[in-house]
mmCIF file of C-alpha atoms and ligand atoms in Angstrom:
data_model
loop_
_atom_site.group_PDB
_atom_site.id
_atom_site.type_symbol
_atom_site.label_atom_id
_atom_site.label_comp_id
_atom_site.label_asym_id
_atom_site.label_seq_id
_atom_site.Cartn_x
_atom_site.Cartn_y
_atom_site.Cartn_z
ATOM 1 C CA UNK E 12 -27.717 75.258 -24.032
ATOM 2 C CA UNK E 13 -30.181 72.574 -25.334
ATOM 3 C CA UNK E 14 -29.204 73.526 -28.686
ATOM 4 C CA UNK E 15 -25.481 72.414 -28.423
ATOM 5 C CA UNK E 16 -26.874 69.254 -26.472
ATOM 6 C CA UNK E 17 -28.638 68.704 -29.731
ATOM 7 C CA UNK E 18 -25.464 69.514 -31.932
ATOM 8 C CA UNK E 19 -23.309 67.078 -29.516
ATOM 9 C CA UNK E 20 -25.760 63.988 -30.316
ATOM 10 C CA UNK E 21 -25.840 64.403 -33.743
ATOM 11 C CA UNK E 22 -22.005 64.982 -33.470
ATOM 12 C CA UNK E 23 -21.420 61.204 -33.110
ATOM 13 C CA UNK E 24 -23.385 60.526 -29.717
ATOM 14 C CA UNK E 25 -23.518 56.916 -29.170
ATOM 15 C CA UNK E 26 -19.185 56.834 -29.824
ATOM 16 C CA UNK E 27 -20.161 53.202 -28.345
ATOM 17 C CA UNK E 28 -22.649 51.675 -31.136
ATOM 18 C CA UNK E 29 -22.619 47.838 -30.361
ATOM 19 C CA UNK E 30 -24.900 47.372 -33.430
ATOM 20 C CA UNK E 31 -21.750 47.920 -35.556
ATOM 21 C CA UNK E 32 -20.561 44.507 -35.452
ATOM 22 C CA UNK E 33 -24.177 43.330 -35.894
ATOM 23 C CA UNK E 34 -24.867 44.902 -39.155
ATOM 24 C CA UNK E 35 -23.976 42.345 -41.446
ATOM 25 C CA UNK E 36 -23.878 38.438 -41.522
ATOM 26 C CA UNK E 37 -20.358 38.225 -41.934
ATOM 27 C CA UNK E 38 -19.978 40.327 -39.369
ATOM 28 C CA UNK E 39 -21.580 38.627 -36.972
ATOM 29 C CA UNK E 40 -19.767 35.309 -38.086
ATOM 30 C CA UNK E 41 -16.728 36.953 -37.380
ATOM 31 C CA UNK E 42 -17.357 37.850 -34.187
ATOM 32 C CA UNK E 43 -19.687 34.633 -32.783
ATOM 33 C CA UNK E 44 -18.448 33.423 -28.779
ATOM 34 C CA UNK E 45 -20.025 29.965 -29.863
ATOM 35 C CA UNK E 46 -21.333 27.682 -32.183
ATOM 36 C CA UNK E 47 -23.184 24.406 -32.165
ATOM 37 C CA UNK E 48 -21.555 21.491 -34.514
ATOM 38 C CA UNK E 49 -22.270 17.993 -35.245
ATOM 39 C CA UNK E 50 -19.415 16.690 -33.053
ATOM 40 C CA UNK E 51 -21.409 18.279 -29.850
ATOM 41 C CA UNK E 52 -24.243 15.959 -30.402
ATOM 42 C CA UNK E 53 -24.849 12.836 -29.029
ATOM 43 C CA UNK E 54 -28.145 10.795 -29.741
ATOM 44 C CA UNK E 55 -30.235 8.979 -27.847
ATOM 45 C CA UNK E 56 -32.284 6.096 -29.859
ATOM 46 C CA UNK E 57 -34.737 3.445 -28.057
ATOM 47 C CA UNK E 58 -34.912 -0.544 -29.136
ATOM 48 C CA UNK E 59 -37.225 -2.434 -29.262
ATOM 49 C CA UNK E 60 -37.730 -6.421 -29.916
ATOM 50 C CA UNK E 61 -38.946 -7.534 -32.936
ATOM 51 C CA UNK E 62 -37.599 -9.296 -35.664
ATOM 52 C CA UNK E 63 -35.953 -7.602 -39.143
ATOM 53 C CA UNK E 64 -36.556 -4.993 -41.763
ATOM 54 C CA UNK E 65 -38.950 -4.243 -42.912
ATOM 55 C CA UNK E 66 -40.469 -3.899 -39.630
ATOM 56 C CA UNK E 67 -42.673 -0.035 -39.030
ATOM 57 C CA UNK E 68 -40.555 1.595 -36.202
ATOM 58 C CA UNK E 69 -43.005 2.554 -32.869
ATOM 59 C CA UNK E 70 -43.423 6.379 -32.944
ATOM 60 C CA UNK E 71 -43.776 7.441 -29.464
ATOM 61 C CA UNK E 72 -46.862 9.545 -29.120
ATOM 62 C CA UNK E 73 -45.482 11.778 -26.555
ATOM 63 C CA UNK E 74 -42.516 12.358 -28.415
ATOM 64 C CA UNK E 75 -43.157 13.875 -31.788
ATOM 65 C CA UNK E 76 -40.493 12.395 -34.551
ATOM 66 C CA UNK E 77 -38.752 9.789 -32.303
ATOM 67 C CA UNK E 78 -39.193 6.459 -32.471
ATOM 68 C CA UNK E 79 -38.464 3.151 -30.819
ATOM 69 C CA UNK E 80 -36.031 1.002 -33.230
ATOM 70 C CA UNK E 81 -35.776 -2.657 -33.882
ATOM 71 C CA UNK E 82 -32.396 -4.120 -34.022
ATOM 72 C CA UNK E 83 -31.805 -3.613 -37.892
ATOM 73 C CA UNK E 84 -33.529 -0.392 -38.465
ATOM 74 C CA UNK E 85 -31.736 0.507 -35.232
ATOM 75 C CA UNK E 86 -28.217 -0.100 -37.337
ATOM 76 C CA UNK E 87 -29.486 1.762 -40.095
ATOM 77 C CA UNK E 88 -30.209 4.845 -37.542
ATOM 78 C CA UNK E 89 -26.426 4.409 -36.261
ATOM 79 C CA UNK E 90 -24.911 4.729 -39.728
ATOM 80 C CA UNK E 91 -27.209 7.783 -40.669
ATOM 81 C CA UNK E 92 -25.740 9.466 -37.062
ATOM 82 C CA UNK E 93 -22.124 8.451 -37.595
ATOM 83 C CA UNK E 94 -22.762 9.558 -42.092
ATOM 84 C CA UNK E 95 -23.684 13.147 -40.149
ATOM 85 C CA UNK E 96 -20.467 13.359 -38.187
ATOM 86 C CA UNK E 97 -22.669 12.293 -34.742
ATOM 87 C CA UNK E 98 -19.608 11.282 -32.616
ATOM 88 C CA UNK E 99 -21.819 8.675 -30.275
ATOM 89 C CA UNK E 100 -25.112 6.997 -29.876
ATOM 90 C CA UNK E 101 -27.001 6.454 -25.968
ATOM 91 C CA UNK E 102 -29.226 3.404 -26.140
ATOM 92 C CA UNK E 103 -32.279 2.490 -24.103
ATOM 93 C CA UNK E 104 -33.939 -0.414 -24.456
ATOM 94 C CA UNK E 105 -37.836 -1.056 -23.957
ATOM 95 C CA UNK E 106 -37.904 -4.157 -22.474
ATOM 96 C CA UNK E 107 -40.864 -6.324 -23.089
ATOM 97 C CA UNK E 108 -43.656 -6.466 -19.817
ATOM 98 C CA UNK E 109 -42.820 -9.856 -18.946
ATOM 99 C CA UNK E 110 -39.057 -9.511 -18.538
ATOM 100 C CA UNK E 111 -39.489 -7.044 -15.740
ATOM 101 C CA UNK E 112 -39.054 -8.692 -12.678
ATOM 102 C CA UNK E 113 -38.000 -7.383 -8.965
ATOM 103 C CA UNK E 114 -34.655 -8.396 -9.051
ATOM 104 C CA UNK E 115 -34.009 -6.727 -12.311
ATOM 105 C CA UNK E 116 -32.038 -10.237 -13.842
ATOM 106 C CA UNK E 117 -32.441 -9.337 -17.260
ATOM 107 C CA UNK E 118 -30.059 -6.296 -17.137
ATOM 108 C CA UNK E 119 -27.628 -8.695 -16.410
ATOM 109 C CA UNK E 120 -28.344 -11.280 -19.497
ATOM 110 C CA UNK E 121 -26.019 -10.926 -22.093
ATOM 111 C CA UNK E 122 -28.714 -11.325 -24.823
ATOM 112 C CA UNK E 123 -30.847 -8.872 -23.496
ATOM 113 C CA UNK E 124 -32.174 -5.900 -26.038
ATOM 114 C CA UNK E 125 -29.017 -3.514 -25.352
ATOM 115 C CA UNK E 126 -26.439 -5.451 -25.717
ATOM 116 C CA UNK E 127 -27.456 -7.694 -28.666
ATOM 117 C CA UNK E 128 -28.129 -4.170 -30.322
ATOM 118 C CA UNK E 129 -24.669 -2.874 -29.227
ATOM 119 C CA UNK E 130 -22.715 -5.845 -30.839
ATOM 120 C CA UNK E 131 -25.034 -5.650 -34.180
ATOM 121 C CA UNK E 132 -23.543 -1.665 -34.335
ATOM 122 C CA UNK E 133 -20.383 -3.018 -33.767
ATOM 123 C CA UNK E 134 -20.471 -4.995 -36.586
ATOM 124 C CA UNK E 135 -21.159 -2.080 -38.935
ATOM 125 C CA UNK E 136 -17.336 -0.784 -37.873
ATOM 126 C CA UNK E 137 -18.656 2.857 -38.142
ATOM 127 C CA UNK E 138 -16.503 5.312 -36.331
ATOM 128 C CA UNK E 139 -19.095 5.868 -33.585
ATOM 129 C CA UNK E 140 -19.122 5.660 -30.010
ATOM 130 C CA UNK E 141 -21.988 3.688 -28.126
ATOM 131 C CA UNK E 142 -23.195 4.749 -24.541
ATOM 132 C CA UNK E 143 -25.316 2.552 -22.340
ATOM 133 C CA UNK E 144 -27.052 3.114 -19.424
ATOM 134 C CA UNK E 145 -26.966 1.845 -16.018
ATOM 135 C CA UNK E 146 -29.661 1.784 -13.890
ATOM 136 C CA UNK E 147 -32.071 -0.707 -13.326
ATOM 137 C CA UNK E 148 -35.803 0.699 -14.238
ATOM 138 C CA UNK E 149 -35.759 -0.991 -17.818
ATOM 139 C CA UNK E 150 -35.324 -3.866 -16.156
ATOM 140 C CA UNK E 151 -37.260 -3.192 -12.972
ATOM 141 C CA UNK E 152 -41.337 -4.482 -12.143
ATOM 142 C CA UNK E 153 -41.593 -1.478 -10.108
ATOM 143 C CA UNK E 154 -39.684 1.067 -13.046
ATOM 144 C CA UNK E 155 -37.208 2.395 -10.032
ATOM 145 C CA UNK E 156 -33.330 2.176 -11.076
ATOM 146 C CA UNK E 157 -32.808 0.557 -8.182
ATOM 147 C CA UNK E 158 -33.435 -2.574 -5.869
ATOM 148 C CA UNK E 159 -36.470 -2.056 -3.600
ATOM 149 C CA UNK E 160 -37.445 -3.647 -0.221
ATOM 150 C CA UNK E 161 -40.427 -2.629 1.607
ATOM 151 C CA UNK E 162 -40.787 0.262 -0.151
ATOM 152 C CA UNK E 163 -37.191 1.552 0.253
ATOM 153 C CA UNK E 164 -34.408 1.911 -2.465
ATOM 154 C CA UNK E 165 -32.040 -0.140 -1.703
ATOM 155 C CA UNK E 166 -27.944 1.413 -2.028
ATOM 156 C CA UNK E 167 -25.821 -1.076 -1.620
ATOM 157 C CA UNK E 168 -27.365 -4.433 -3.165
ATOM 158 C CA UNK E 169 -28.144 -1.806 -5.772
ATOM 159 C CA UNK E 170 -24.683 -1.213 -6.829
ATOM 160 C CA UNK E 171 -23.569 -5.080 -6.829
ATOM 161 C CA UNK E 172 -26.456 -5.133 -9.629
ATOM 162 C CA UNK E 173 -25.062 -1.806 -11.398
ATOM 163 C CA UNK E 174 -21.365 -3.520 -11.479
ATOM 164 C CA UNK E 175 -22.761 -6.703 -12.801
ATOM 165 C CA UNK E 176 -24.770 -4.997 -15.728
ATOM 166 C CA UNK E 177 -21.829 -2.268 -16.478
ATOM 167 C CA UNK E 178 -19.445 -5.812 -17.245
ATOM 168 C CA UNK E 179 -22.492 -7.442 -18.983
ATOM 169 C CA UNK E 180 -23.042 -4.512 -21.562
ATOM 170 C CA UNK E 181 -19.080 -3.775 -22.159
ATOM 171 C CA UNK E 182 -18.837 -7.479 -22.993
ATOM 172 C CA UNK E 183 -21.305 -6.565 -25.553
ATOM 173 C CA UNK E 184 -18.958 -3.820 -26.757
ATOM 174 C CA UNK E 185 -20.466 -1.139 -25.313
ATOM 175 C CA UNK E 186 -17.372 2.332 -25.559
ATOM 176 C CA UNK E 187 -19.148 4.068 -22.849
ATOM 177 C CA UNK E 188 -21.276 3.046 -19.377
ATOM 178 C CA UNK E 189 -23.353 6.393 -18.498
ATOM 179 C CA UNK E 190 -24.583 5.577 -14.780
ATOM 180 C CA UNK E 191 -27.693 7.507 -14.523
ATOM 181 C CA UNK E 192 -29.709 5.378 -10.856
ATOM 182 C CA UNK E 193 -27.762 8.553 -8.401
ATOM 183 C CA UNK E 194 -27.218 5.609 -5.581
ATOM 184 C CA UNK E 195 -24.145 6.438 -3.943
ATOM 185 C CA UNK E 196 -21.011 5.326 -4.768
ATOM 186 C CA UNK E 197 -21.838 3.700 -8.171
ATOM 187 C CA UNK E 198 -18.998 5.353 -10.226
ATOM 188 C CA UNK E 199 -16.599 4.171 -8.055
ATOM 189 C CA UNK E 200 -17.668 0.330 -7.588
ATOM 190 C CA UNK E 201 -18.448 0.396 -11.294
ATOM 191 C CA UNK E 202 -14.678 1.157 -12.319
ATOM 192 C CA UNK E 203 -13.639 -1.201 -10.368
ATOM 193 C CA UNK E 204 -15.567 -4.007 -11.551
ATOM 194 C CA UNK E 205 -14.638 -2.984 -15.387
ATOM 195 C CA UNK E 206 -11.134 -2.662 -14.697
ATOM 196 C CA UNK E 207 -11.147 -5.953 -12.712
ATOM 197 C CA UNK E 208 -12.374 -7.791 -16.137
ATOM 198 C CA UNK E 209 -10.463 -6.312 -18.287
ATOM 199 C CA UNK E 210 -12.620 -3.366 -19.691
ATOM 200 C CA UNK E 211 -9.880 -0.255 -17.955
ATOM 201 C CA UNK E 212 -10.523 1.741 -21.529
ATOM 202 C CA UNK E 213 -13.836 1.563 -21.215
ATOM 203 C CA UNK E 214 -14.761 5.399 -20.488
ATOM 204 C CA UNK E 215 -17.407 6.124 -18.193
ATOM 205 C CA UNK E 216 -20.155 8.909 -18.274
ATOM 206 C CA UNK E 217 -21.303 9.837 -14.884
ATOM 207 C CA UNK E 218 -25.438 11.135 -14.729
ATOM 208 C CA UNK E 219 -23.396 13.342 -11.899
ATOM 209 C CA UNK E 220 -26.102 15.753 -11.147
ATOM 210 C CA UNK E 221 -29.605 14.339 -12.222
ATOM 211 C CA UNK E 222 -32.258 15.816 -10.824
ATOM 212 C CA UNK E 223 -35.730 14.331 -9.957
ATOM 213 C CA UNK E 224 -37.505 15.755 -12.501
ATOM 214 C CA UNK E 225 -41.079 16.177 -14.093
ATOM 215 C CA UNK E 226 -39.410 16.523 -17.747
ATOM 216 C CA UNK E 227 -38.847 12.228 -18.144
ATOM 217 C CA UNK E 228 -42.448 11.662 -18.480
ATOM 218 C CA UNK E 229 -42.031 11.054 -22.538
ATOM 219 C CA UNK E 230 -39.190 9.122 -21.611
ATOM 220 C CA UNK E 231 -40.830 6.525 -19.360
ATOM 221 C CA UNK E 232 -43.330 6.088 -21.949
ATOM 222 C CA UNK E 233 -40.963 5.709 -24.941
ATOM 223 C CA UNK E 234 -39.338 2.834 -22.551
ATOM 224 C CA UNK E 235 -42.369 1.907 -20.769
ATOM 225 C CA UNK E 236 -41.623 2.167 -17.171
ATOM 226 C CA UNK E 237 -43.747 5.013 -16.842
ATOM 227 C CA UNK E 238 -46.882 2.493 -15.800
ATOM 228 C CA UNK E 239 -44.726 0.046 -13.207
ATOM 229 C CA UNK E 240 -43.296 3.688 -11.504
ATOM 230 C CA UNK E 241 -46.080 2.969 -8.256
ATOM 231 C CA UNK E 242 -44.180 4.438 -5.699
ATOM 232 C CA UNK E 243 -44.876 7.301 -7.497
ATOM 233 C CA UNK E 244 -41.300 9.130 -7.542
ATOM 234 C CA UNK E 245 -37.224 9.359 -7.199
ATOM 235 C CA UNK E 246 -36.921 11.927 -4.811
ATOM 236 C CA UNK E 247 -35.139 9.310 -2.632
ATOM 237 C CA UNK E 248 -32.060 9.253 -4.928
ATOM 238 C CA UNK E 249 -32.636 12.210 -7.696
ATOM 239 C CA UNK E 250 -31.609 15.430 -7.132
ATOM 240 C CA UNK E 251 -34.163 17.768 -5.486
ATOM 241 C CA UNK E 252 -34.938 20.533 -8.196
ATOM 242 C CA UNK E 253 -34.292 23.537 -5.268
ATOM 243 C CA UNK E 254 -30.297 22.588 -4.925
ATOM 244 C CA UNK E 255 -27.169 23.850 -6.773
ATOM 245 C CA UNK E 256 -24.419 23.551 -3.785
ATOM 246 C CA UNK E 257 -25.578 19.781 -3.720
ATOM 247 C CA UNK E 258 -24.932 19.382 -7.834
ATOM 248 C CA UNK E 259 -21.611 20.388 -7.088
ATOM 249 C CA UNK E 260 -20.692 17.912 -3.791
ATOM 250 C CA UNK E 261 -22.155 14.746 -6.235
ATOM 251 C CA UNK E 262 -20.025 15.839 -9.282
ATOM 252 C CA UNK E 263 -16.867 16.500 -7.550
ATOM 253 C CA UNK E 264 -17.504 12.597 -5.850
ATOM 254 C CA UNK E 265 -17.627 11.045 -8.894
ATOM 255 C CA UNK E 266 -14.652 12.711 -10.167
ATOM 256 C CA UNK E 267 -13.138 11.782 -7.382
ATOM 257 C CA UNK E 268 -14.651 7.980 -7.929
ATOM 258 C CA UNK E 269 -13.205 7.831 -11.408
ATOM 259 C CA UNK E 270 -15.763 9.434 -14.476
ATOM 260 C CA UNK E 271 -14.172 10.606 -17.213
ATOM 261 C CA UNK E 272 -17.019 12.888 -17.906
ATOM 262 C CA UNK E 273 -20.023 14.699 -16.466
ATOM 263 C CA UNK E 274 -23.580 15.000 -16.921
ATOM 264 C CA UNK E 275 -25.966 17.533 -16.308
ATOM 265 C CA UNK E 276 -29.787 16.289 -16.394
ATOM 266 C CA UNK E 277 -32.335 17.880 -17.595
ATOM 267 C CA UNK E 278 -31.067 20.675 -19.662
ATOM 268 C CA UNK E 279 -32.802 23.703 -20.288
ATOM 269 C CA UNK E 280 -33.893 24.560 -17.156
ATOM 270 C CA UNK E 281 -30.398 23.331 -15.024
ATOM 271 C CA UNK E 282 -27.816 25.964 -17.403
ATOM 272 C CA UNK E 283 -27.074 27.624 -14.202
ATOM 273 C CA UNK E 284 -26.224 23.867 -13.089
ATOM 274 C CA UNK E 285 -24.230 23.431 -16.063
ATOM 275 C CA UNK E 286 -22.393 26.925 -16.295
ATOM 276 C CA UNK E 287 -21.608 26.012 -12.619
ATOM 277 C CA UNK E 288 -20.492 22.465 -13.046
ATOM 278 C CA UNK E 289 -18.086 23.445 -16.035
ATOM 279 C CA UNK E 290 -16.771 26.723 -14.452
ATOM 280 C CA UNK E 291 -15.640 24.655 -10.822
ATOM 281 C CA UNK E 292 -14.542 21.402 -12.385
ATOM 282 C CA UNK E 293 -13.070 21.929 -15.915
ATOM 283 C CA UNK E 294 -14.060 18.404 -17.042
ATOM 284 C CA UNK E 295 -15.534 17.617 -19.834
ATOM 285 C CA UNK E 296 -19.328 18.251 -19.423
ATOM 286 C CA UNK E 297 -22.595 16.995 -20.916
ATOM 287 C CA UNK E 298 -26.093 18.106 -20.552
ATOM 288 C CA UNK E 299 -29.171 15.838 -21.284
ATOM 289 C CA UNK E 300 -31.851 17.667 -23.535
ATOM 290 C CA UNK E 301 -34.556 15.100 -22.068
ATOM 291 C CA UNK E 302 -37.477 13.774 -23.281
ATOM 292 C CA UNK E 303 -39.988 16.760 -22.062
ATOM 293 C CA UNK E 304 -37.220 19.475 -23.405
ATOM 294 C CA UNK E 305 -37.843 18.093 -26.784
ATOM 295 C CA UNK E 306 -41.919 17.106 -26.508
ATOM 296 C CA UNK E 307 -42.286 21.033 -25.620
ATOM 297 C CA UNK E 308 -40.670 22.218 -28.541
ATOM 298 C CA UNK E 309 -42.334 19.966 -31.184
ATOM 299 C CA UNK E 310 -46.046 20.160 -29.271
ATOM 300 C CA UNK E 311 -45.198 24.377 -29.623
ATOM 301 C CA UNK E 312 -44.224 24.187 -33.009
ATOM 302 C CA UNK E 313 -47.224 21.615 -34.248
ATOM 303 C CA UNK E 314 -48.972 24.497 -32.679
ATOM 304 C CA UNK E 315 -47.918 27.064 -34.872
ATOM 305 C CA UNK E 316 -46.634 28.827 -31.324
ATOM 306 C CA UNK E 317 -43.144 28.610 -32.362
ATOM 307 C CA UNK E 318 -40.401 27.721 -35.080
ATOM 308 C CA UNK E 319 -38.989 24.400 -34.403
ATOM 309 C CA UNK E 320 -36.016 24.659 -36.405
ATOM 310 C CA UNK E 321 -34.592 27.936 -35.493
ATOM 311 C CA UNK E 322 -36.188 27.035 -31.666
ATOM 312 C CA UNK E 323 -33.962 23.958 -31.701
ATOM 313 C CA UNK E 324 -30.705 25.301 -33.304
ATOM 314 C CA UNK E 325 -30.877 27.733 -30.649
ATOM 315 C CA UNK E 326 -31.678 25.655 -27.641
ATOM 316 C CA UNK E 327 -28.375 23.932 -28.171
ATOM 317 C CA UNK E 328 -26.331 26.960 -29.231
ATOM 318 C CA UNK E 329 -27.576 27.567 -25.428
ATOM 319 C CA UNK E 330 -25.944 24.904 -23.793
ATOM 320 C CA UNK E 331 -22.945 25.489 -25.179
ATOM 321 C CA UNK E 332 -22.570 28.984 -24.144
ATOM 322 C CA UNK E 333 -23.238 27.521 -20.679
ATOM 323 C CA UNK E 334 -20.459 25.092 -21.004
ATOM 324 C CA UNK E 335 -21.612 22.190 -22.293
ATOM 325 C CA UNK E 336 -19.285 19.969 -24.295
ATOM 326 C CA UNK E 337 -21.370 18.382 -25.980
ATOM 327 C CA UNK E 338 -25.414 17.653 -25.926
ATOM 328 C CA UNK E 339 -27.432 14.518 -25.888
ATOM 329 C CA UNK E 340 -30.775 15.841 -27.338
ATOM 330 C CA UNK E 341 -33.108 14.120 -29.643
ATOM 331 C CA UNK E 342 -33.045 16.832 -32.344
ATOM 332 C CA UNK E 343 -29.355 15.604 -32.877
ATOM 333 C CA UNK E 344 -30.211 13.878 -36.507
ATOM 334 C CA UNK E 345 -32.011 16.815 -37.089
ATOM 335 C CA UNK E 346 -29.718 19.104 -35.819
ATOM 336 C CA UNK E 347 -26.634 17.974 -37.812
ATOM 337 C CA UNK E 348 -27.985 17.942 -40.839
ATOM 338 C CA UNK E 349 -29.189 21.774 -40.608
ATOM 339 C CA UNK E 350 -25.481 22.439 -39.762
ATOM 340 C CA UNK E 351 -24.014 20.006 -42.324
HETATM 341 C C1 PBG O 14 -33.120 6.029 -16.514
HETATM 342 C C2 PBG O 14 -33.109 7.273 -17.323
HETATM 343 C C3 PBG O 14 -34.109 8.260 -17.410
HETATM 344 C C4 PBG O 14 -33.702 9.154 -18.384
HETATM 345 C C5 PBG O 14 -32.458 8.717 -18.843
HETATM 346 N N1 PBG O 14 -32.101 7.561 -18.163
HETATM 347 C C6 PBG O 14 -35.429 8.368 -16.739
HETATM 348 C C7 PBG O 14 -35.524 8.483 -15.285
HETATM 349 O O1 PBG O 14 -34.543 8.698 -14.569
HETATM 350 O O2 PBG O 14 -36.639 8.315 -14.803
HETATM 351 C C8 PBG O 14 -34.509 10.351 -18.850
HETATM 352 C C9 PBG O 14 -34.216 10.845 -20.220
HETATM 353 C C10 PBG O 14 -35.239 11.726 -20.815
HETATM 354 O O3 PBG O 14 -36.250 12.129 -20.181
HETATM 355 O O4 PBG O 14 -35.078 12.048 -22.000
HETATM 356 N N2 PBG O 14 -32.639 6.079 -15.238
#
């Protein structure tokens, strides 16, 4: 008896081999669900003042590789993305100390850092999108992206400020206005107040579900708001980290409010988010490799804990099998020239 059990393996026992299709590399071309490209990539660069070339861009310690940009090497950053096939840029701007004031006015001057770095790109007529942000804590003494008043967050005198900076930086010639403060109701006050001026083609990225998350700390010291952020947190208006139902409710309102697309913020650790997000609403949706994402990956790698290249390719490849569109990471330079 356990002699013809024997015979029956070795008779072709696993009929079902799913190693088959993994034998070769073609094979396993042939048969991949996903794949990452340059035209999923979207990256994020920070400015800085400071007069031209040749000035040394700013590394950010905290951020391995990335750098804060003047205004000319900035261009020259834009024209090595779009060169790659990068479809769009996301700019943040690190506004000098003393320009930070309570009622955030310099997000609303036209010469401020972003938008006299949007219409130098402009100039270059590449074939690249630009994305801006909206929120206030570049802007703000306090580093919260919105108004505060005895300690609270202010909503609505919040989102007059929002409108006034979305028209401000589409003047500029900004493609795409990526609200990422979560006060309520922004999307739909800030389409409004682009249509009303003329700016109804101007696309708009909604920061739908952004949580309140420990993985920006690189990214408030690459823009510097990490020092003014006294009150400590933005639980008041960030998503808490324990919710999915609630990532649904704010997507589906600023659908409803007019974005064209979706974000998902942070990445890695929201895919169930983002598989979620994609699967209920069908629009197109982004997720935000942030800042932390990318500083664990490099400080593991510098390490010698992990291979950064093959650890990055496959951190995006990730995203996409969750759903994602498209990714804003700050690998994405690197990224598209591995896959070039
Ligand atoms: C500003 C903003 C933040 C990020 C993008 N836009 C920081 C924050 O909300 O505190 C984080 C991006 C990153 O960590 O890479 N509202």
């Amino acid at each position: 008896m356990s002699s013809d059990l024997t015979n029956d393996h070795h008779a072709g026992y696993p009929n079902i081999r799913m190693r088959r299709n993994r034998r070769t590399d073609w094979s396993r071309r042939l048969v991949r669900e996903h794949n990452v490209r340059a035209d999923d990539l979207i990256l994020p660069l920070f400015i800085q003042p400071g007069s031209n070339s040749p000035s040394l861009p700013t590394p950010i310690p905290s951020m391995p590789g990335a750098f804060r940009y003047t205004i000319s090497d900035l261009c020259d950053k834009a024209r090595e993305a779009s060169d790659l096939g990068i479809p769009a840029i996301a700019l943040f701007p690190a506004t000098p100390q003393e320009l930070k004031t309570d009622d955030c006015r310099e997000a609303f001057n036209p010469q401020n850092l972003v938008c006299q770095a949007v219409r130098a790109i402009k100039k270059l007529n590449l074939d690249l999108g630009i994305i801006c942000d909206v929120a206030l804590d570049p802007y703000s003494s306090h580093g919260q992206d919105g108004l505060v008043e005895n300690g609270q967050i202010l909503n609505d005198q919040t989102l007059t400020a929002l409108c006034e900076q979305a028209v401000v930086q589409a003047e500029a010639g900004c493609d795409i206005i990526a609200p990422s403060d979560m006060m309520d109701g922004r999307v739909g006050v800030i389409r409004q107040a682009l249509d009303s001026k003329g700016f109804a083609d101007v696309q708009i990225m909604a920061y739908a579900a952004k949580y309140a998350s420990a993985f920006y700390g690189p990214f408030r010291d690459a823009v510097g708001s990490s020092g003014n952020l006294s009150a400590g947190d933005k639980k008041t208006y960030q998503m808490d980290p324990a919710n999915t139902n609630e990532a649904l409710r704010e997507v589906a309102l600023d659908i409803q409010e007019g974005a064209d697309m979706v974000m998902v913020k942070p990445g890695m650790p929201y895919l169930d988010i983002l598989q979620r997000v994609k699967s209920e609403f069908q629009m197109p949706t982004f997720a935000y490799q942030v800042s932390g994402e990318y500083a664990m990956i490099k400080f593991a790698a510098q390490n010698g804990a992990i291979d950064e290249h093959n650890c990055m390719l496959e951190s995006l490849l990730a995203f996409k099998r969750a759903g994602a569109d498209g990714i804003l990471t700050y690998f994405a330079l690197d990224a598209a020239k591995a896959l070039s």
